[in-house]
Each structure stands twice: as C-alpha cells, then as structure tokens.
Coordinates of C-alpha atoms and ligand atoms in Angstrom, one line a residue:
X1242 CA 186.2 139.2 314.0
X1243 CA 187.4 140.1 310.6
X1244 CA 184.7 140.9 308.0
X1245 CA 185.5 141.4 304.2
X1246 CA 182.9 142.6 301.7
X1247 CA 183.4 142.4 298.2
X1248 CA 180.9 144.7 296.2
X1249 CA 180.5 146.8 293.1
X1250 CA 179.0 149.4 295.5
X1251 CA 181.3 149.9 298.4
X1252 CA 179.5 153.2 299.3
X1253 CA 176.4 151.2 300.1
X1254 CA 178.3 150.3 303.3
X1255 CA 178.6 153.8 304.8
X1256 CA 176.1 152.9 307.5
X1257 CA 178.8 150.4 309.0
X1258 CA 180.6 153.6 310.0
X1259 CA 177.8 154.6 312.4
X1260 CA 176.5 153.5 315.8
X1261 CA 177.2 150.3 317.6
X1262 CA 179.1 148.8 314.6
X1263 CA 181.2 151.9 314.0
X1264 CA 182.0 152.0 317.8
X1265 CA 183.0 148.3 317.6
X1266 CA 185.3 149.0 314.7
X1267 CA 186.8 151.9 316.5
X1268 CA 187.5 149.6 319.6
X1269 CA 189.0 146.9 317.5
X1270 CA 186.3 144.4 318.2
X1271 CA 185.2 144.3 314.3
X1272 CA 187.7 144.7 311.5
X1273 CA 185.5 145.4 308.4
X1274 CA 187.1 145.8 305.1
X1275 CA 185.5 146.9 301.9
X1276 CA 186.6 145.8 298.4
X1277 CA 185.4 147.1 295.1
X1278 CA 185.0 144.1 292.7
X1279 CA 186.0 146.5 289.7
X1280 CA 189.6 146.6 291.2
X1281 CA 190.0 143.1 289.8
X1282 CA 188.8 143.9 286.2
X1283 CA 191.4 144.8 283.7
X1284 CA 189.5 146.2 280.6
X1285 CA 188.7 149.8 279.9
X1286 CA 185.2 149.6 281.0
X1287 CA 185.8 147.6 284.2
X1288 CA 183.3 144.9 283.0
X1289 CA 181.9 142.7 285.7
X1290 CA 179.0 141.1 283.8
X1291 CA 178.1 139.3 280.6
X1292 CA 175.0 137.7 279.0
X1293 CA 173.9 134.2 280.4
X1294 CA 174.8 131.0 278.7
X1295 CA 171.6 129.3 277.5
X1296 CA 170.1 132.7 276.9
X1297 CA 167.3 134.3 279.0
X1298 CA 166.9 137.9 280.3
X1299 CA 169.4 140.0 282.3
X1300 CA 173.2 139.4 282.8
X1301 CA 175.5 137.3 285.0
X1302 CA 178.5 138.4 287.0
X1303 CA 181.6 137.1 285.2
X1304 CA 183.8 134.6 287.1
X1305 CA 187.3 136.1 286.4
X1306 CA 187.0 139.1 288.7
X1307 CA 185.4 137.3 291.4
X1308 CA 188.1 134.6 291.2
X1309 CA 191.0 137.2 291.5
X1310 CA 189.0 139.1 294.2
X1311 CA 188.6 136.2 296.5
X1312 CA 192.3 135.0 295.8
X1313 CA 193.5 138.5 297.1
X1314 CA 191.0 138.9 299.9
X1315 CA 190.5 135.4 301.1
X1316 CA 193.9 134.1 300.5
X1317 CA 196.5 134.0 303.2
X1318 CA 195.6 136.3 306.1
X1319 CA 198.2 139.0 306.8
X1320 CA 200.4 138.0 309.9
X1321 CA 199.0 139.4 313.2
X1322 CA 195.5 140.2 311.6
X1323 CA 192.2 139.7 313.3
X1324 CA 192.1 136.2 311.7
X1325 CA 194.8 134.2 313.1
X1326 CA 197.6 132.6 311.0
X1327 CA 196.5 130.0 308.5
X1328 CA 192.9 131.1 309.2
X1329 CA 190.4 130.3 306.4
X1330 CA 187.3 132.5 306.0
X1331 CA 183.8 131.4 305.6
X1332 CA 182.4 132.8 302.3
X1333 CA 178.8 134.1 302.8
X1334 CA 176.8 134.8 299.6
X1335 CA 173.5 136.3 300.1
X1336 CA 171.1 135.1 297.6
X1337 CA 167.3 134.4 297.1
X1338 CA 168.0 130.6 296.6
X1339 CA 170.1 130.3 299.7
X1340 CA 169.2 128.5 303.0
X1341 CA 167.3 130.6 305.6
X1342 CA 169.2 133.1 307.7
X1343 CA 168.0 132.9 311.3
X1344 CA 169.0 134.2 314.7
X1345 CA 170.4 130.5 315.6
X1346 CA 172.6 130.9 312.3
X1347 CA 173.6 134.4 313.3
X1348 CA 174.9 133.0 316.7
X1349 CA 176.9 130.4 314.7
X1350 CA 178.5 133.0 312.3
X1351 CA 179.3 135.3 315.3
X1352 CA 181.6 132.5 316.5
X1353 CA 183.6 132.6 313.3
X1354 CA 186.9 134.4 313.2
X1355 CA 186.6 135.6 309.6
X1356 CA 183.8 136.1 307.3
X1357 CA 183.9 137.2 303.6
X1358 CA 180.8 138.5 302.0
X1359 CA 180.2 138.2 298.1
X1360 CA 177.5 140.6 297.0
X1361 CA 175.9 139.5 293.8
X1362 CA 174.0 141.7 291.4
X1363 CA 172.1 141.3 288.3
X1364 CA 171.0 137.5 287.8
X1365 CA 173.7 136.3 289.9
X1366 CA 177.3 135.4 290.1
X1367 CA 178.6 132.7 287.6
X1368 CA 178.1 129.4 289.6
X1369 CA 181.8 128.3 289.1
X1370 CA 182.9 131.1 291.6
X1371 CA 181.3 129.3 294.7
X1372 CA 182.4 126.0 293.2
X1373 CA 186.1 127.2 293.0
X1374 CA 185.8 128.9 296.3
X1375 CA 184.5 125.8 298.1
X1376 CA 187.8 124.1 297.1
X1377 CA 189.7 126.2 299.7
X1378 CA 187.0 127.6 302.2
X1379 CA 183.4 126.8 303.5
X1380 CA 180.9 128.7 301.3
X1381 CA 177.4 129.4 302.6
X1382 CA 174.6 130.6 300.4
X1383 CA 172.2 132.6 302.7
X1384 CA 168.6 133.8 302.2
X1385 CA 167.3 136.5 304.4
X1386 CA 163.8 136.1 302.9
X1387 CA 161.6 135.0 300.2
X1388 CA 161.9 138.1 297.9
X1389 CA 164.5 139.4 295.4
X1390 CA 166.6 142.3 296.0
X1391 CA 168.7 144.2 293.3
X1392 CA 171.9 142.9 294.8
X1393 CA 173.5 141.3 297.9
X1394 CA 174.4 144.6 299.6
X1395 CA 171.3 145.2 301.7
X1396 CA 171.3 141.4 302.8
X1397 CA 175.0 141.7 303.7
X1398 CA 174.1 144.7 305.9
X1399 CA 171.3 142.7 307.6
X1400 CA 173.6 139.8 308.2
X1401 CA 176.5 141.9 309.4
X1402 CA 174.3 143.7 311.9
X1403 CA 172.6 140.6 313.2
X1404 CA 176.0 138.9 313.7
X1405 CA 178.1 141.9 315.0
X1406 CA 175.3 142.7 317.8
X1407 CA 176.1 139.2 319.2
X1408 CA 179.9 139.9 319.5
X1409 CA 181.1 140.4 323.2
X1410 CA 181.4 144.1 323.8
X1411 CA 179.4 145.4 320.9
X1412 CA 176.1 145.8 322.7
X1413 CA 175.8 148.2 325.7
X1414 CA 174.8 146.6 329.0
X1415 CA 171.0 147.6 328.6
X1416 CA 170.6 146.0 325.2
X1417 CA 172.6 142.8 326.0
X1418 CA 170.3 142.4 329.0
X1419 CA 167.3 142.2 326.7
X1420 CA 169.1 139.7 324.4
X1421 CA 169.9 137.5 327.3
X1422 CA 166.3 137.3 328.6
X1423 CA 165.2 136.0 325.2
X1424 CA 167.9 133.4 325.5
X1425 CA 166.4 131.9 328.6
X1426 CA 163.5 129.8 329.3
X1427 CA 159.8 130.2 328.2
X1428 CA 160.2 133.3 326.0
X1429 CA 162.5 131.6 323.6
X1430 CA 161.1 131.4 320.2
X1431 CA 158.1 133.7 321.1
X1432 CA 157.7 137.1 319.7
X1433 CA 158.1 140.1 322.0
X1434 CA 155.0 141.5 323.4
X1435 CA 154.3 145.3 323.9
X1436 CA 156.9 147.5 325.7
X1437 CA 156.3 150.7 327.6
X1438 CA 158.2 153.6 329.3
X1439 CA 157.3 156.9 331.0
X1440 CA 154.9 158.6 331.1
X1441 CA 152.4 156.1 332.8
X1442 CA 149.5 158.0 330.8
X1443 CA 149.9 159.3 327.2
X1444 CA 147.2 160.8 325.1
X1445 CA 144.7 159.0 327.3
X1446 CA 146.5 155.7 326.9
X1447 CA 147.5 153.9 330.2
X1448 CA 150.5 151.7 330.8
X1449 CA 149.0 148.3 332.0
X1450 CA 148.9 148.5 335.9
X1451 CA 150.6 145.1 336.3
X1452 CA 153.8 146.6 335.1
X1453 CA 153.7 149.4 337.6
X1454 CA 152.7 146.9 340.6
X1455 CA 156.4 145.9 341.5
X1456 CA 155.1 142.2 341.5
X1457 CA 157.9 140.7 339.4
X1458 CA 156.2 137.2 339.1
X1459 CA 153.0 138.9 337.9
X1460 CA 155.0 141.0 335.4
X1461 CA 156.7 137.9 334.1
X1462 CA 153.4 136.0 333.8
X1463 CA 151.9 138.9 332.0
X1464 CA 154.8 139.3 329.7
X1465 CA 154.8 135.6 328.7
X1466 CA 150.9 135.7 327.9
X1467 CA 151.4 138.8 325.7
X1468 CA 154.2 137.0 324.0
X1469 CA 152.0 134.0 323.5
X1470 CA 149.1 136.3 322.3
X1471 CA 151.5 138.1 319.8
X1472 CA 152.9 134.8 318.5
X1473 CA 149.6 133.2 318.1
X1474 CA 148.2 136.3 316.1
X1475 CA 151.4 136.9 314.0
X1476 CA 153.3 133.8 313.7
X1477 CA 151.0 130.7 314.5
X1478 CA 153.5 128.3 313.0
X1479 CA 156.1 129.1 315.7
X1480 CA 153.6 128.1 318.5
X1481 CA 152.9 124.8 316.7
X1482 CA 156.7 124.2 316.4
X1483 CA 157.1 125.0 320.2
X1484 CA 154.0 122.6 321.1
X1485 CA 155.4 119.8 318.9
X1486 CA 158.7 120.5 321.0
X1487 CA 156.9 119.0 323.9
X1488 CA 155.7 122.4 325.4
X1489 CA 159.3 122.8 326.3
X1490 CA 159.3 125.8 328.8
X1491 CA 155.8 126.8 328.1
X1492 CA 154.2 125.2 331.2
X1493 CA 156.9 126.7 333.5
X1494 CA 155.3 129.1 336.0
X1495 CA 158.2 131.1 337.1
Ligands
JET1456 C1 175.1 132.6 294.1 O1 174.5 133.7 294.6 C2 174.2 134.7 293.6 O2 174.4 134.6 292.6 C3 173.7 136.0 294.3 O3 173.2 136.9 293.3 C4 172.2 137.7 293.5 C5 171.5 138.3 292.5 C6 170.6 139.2 292.9 C7 170.3 139.5 294.1 C8 171.1 139.1 295.1 C9 170.7 139.5 296.6 O4 170.2 138.6 297.3 C10 168.8 138.6 297.5 O5 168.1 139.3 296.6 C11 168.2 138.0 298.6 C12 168.8 137.3 299.7 N1 168.1 137.0 300.5 N2 166.8 137.1 300.1 C13 166.9 137.8 298.9 C14 172.1 138.1 294.8

C-alpha cells in the first residue's frame, strides 16, 4: 500500500519511522511519503491560510496550494510504484465534520492500494479543494471522534496505524492471532475483558483460577462473560445493537 500525507507539519509523522509501521516500511509492505504543503506556495511567506469569506473567527486554508499539491501527489502514479499504473488514490480528509471512523471502515481502507491524507488546520480547508479533488478521485471526510483537534495530523496517525496493522505481514504472529479471535463469532462487537500474564499472584492479587485450569471451554465461557460485563458497563449501546441484531452469536455455547 502506498500512503501519501500532505501537511504543514511533516515532522509530526516521525513516529511512522518506529515499531511495526517502521518495519513494514523497511520491508516494502508500506510506502509512506510525506509532503510539506508549503512546497506548493510561491510567496515569500509561504502563505497557506487567509481570512474566511463571510467573516467569523480564525483562518481558512487557501485552495491554491492544496490544488497544486494534490495535482503533484495524487496525479499519475510513477510507473512501477506501489500503486499500479493508472491507479487513482482515495483522498482521506480527517475532520470533526466527517463520517465516523470504525474498525470496519479501517478494514475497507486497508484493501485500497493508495491513500492520500490531507491534514487540515485552522478552521479547515477551503471546501472547493475536496470538490475539485472529487472530480478525479474518491474523497472521504473522516471523523475519529466528537472533539476538535488543532489539525488533522493526530487523526491521520490514528487512521494510518489502525489501517496499517490490518495489512498482511505488518503484525507479528502473536498480535494477528489476537485480531483474528475478535473477528470470529460471539466476541465480535464486544469489548475485550481483563487479560493476565505471569506471575499468578502479584501484590496479593490473584489471576482468576479458571485461566490456570487448562479447561479451554471454561476459559472461553469466562472470557465471553467478562466481555459482556465490560461491554454492559462501558458501552451498553453496543449490547443493544447486538441484541437488535437477533442475538447473533451471543447464544452460542462453544
Ligand atoms: C474538510 O476538512 C477540513 O477542512 C479539515 O480541517 C480541519 C480543521 C481543524 C482540525 C482538523 C482535524 O480533524 C479533527 O479535529 C478531528 C477529526 N476527527 N475528529 C476530530 C481538520
């Protein structure tokens, strides 16, 4: 997968050199490229923003630099690159006014060959930028939550990490095993219950004996019960959705 990120703060993405994503880039699984939006400004001050038409507080990001940046970055892919010839990227714009980002949407994005992220700042990007881009590529405005960040960079890190860990070869065997178990059956759409590792007793706190019993059926039943308890306590609306879904999987006894 090829990922391009256009931002006025490229250094914000240093974390993408580290850990799983850093290794995936070194292994050629991920081709992540950073672009400084100011490269497409032509005035002495590298201006990227201006006052909003119609008045109001704050500044709006000017359309011209974005238009030139997207032409350069999301135009024709170079031959032999990660995105095949004639590939068209999907433009992802993190914004509080976007549609909700979910694990299911991350899965869909992870199946795309090429994503371009536009990191907005200030009061936002001139709306004509997305309108113009939509003439030649799919555009998704994505919200990672109901709060306002100072810019799209943190949200882009969240989306890139969530999507990248779903790519084959990015997670080690141990982690991908965990991911698979959530994909299966009755644990889907439930929150994960408590997890434990050695020692069996720590500061007078015991690991639940069932987990040491070797009775895998009992362990699975205990884990599902704990997942239900956690979900009922922290996200009751997920349980209602599950119930409305016809108790799919909940009544399984395996
Ligand atoms: C059309 O899109 C834009 O103009 C984007 O502009 C902005 C402006 C300010 C902040 C952000 C970053 O996104 C969030 O704050 C956000 C995303 N999810 N939850 C909070 C983006």
